PDB file of C-alpha atoms in Angstrom:
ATOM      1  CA  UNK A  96      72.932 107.287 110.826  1.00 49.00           C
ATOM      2  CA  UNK A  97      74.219 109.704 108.490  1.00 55.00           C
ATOM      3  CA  UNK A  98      76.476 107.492 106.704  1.00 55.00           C
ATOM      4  CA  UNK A  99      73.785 105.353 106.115  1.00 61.00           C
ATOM      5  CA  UNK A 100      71.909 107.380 104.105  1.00 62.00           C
ATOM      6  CA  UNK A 101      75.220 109.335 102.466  1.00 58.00           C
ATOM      7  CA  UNK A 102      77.574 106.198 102.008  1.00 57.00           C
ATOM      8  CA  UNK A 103      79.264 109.211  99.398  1.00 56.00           C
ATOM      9  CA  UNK A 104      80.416 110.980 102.867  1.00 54.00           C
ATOM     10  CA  UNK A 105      82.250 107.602 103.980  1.00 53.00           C
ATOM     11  CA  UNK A 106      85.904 108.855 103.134  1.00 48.00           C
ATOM     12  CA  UNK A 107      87.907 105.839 101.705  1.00 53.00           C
ATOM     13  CA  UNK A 108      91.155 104.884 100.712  1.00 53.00           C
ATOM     14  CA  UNK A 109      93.896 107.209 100.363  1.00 54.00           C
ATOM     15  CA  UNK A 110      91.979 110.274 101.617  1.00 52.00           C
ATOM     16  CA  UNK A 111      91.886 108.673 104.923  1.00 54.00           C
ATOM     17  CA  UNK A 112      94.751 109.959 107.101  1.00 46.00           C
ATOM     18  CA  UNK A 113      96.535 106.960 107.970  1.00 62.00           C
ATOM     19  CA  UNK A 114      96.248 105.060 104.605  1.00 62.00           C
ATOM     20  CA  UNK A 115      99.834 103.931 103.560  1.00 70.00           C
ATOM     21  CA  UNK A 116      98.468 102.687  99.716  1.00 83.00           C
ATOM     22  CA  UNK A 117      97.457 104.610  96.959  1.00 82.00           C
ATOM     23  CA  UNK A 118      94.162 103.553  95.063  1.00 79.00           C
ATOM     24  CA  UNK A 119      96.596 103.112  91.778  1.00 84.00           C
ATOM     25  CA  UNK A 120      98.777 100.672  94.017  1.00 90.00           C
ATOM     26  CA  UNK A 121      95.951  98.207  94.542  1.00 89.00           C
ATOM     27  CA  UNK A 122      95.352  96.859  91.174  1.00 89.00           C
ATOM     28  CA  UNK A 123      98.401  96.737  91.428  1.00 92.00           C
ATOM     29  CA  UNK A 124      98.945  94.481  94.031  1.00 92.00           C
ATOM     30  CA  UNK A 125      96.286  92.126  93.278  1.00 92.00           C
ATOM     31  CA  UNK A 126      97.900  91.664  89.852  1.00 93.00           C
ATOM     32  CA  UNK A 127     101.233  90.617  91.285  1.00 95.00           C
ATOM     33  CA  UNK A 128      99.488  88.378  94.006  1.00 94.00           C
ATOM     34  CA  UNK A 129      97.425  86.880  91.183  1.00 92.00           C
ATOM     35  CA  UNK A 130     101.127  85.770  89.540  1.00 95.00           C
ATOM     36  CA  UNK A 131     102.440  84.282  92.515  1.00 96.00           C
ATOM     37  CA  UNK A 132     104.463  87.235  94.492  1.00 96.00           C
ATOM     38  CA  UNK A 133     103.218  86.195  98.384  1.00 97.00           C
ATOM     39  CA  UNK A 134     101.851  88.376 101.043  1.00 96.00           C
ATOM     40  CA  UNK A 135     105.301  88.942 102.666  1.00 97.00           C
ATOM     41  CA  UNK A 136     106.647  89.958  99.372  1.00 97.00           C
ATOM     42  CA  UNK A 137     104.244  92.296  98.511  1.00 96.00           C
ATOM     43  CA  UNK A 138     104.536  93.663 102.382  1.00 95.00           C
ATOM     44  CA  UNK A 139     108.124  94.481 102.086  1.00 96.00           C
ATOM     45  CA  UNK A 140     107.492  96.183  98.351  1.00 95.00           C
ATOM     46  CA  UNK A 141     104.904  98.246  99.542  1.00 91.00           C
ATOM     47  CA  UNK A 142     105.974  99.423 102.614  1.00 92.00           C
ATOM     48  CA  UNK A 143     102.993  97.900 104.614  1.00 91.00           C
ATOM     49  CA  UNK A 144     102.463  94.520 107.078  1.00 91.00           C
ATOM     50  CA  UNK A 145     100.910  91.815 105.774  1.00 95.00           C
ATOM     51  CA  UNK A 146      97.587  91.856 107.431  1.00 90.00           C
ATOM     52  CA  UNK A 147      97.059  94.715 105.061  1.00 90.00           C
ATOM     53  CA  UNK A 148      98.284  93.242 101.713  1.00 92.00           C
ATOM     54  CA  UNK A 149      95.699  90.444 102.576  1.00 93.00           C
ATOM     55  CA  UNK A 150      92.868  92.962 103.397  1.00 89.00           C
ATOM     56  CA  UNK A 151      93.416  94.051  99.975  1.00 87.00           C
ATOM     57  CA  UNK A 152      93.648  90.391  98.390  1.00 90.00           C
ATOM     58  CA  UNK A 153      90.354  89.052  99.989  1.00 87.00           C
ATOM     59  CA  UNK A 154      88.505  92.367  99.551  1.00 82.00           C
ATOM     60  CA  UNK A 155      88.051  93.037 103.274  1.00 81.00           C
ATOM     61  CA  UNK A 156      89.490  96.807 102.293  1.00 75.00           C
ATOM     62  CA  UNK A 157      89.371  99.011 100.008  1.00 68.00           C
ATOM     63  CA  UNK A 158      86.299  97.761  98.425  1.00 71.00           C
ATOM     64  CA  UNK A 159      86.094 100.323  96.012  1.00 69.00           C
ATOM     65  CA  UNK A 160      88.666  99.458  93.813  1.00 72.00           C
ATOM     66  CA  UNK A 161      87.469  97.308  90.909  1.00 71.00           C
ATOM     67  CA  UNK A 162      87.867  93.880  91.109  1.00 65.00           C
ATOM     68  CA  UNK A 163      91.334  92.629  89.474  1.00 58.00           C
ATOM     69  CA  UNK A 164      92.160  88.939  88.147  1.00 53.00           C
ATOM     70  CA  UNK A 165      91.729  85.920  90.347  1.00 51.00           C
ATOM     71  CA  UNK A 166      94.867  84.145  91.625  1.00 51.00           C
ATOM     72  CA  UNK A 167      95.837  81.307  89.317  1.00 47.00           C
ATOM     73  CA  UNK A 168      96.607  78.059  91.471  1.00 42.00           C
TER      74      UNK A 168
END
């Protein structure tokens, strides 16, 4: 298929309609979910549910922002 052989074409992240993020909020969140703020917390900040601050955490979305720190336990 043609995204197959164009991954490039695939639009991500905030240029997709319904995104609610930013690409400069993700970093962002991972950093404050690597110092202990929860899911829920993060949800409210952000404006978003939780299934999506997660999606961000475990990398299931937006995969093309860099990786940030690990969560310290």
């Amino acid at each position: 298929s043609g995204t197959r052989k164009h991954p490039e074409r695939v639009i991500r992240g905030s240029r997709q309609w319904r995104a609610k993020l930013r690409e400069e909020q993700i970093p962002e969140i991972r950093d404050f979910w690597s110092k202990g703020v929860t899911q829920k917390e993060l949800a409210a900040q952000f404006g978003v549910s939780q299934s999506a601050i997660s999606r961000v955490i475990l990398y299931k979305g937006w995969k093309h922002i860099p990786l940030g720190p690990a969560r310290n336990k």
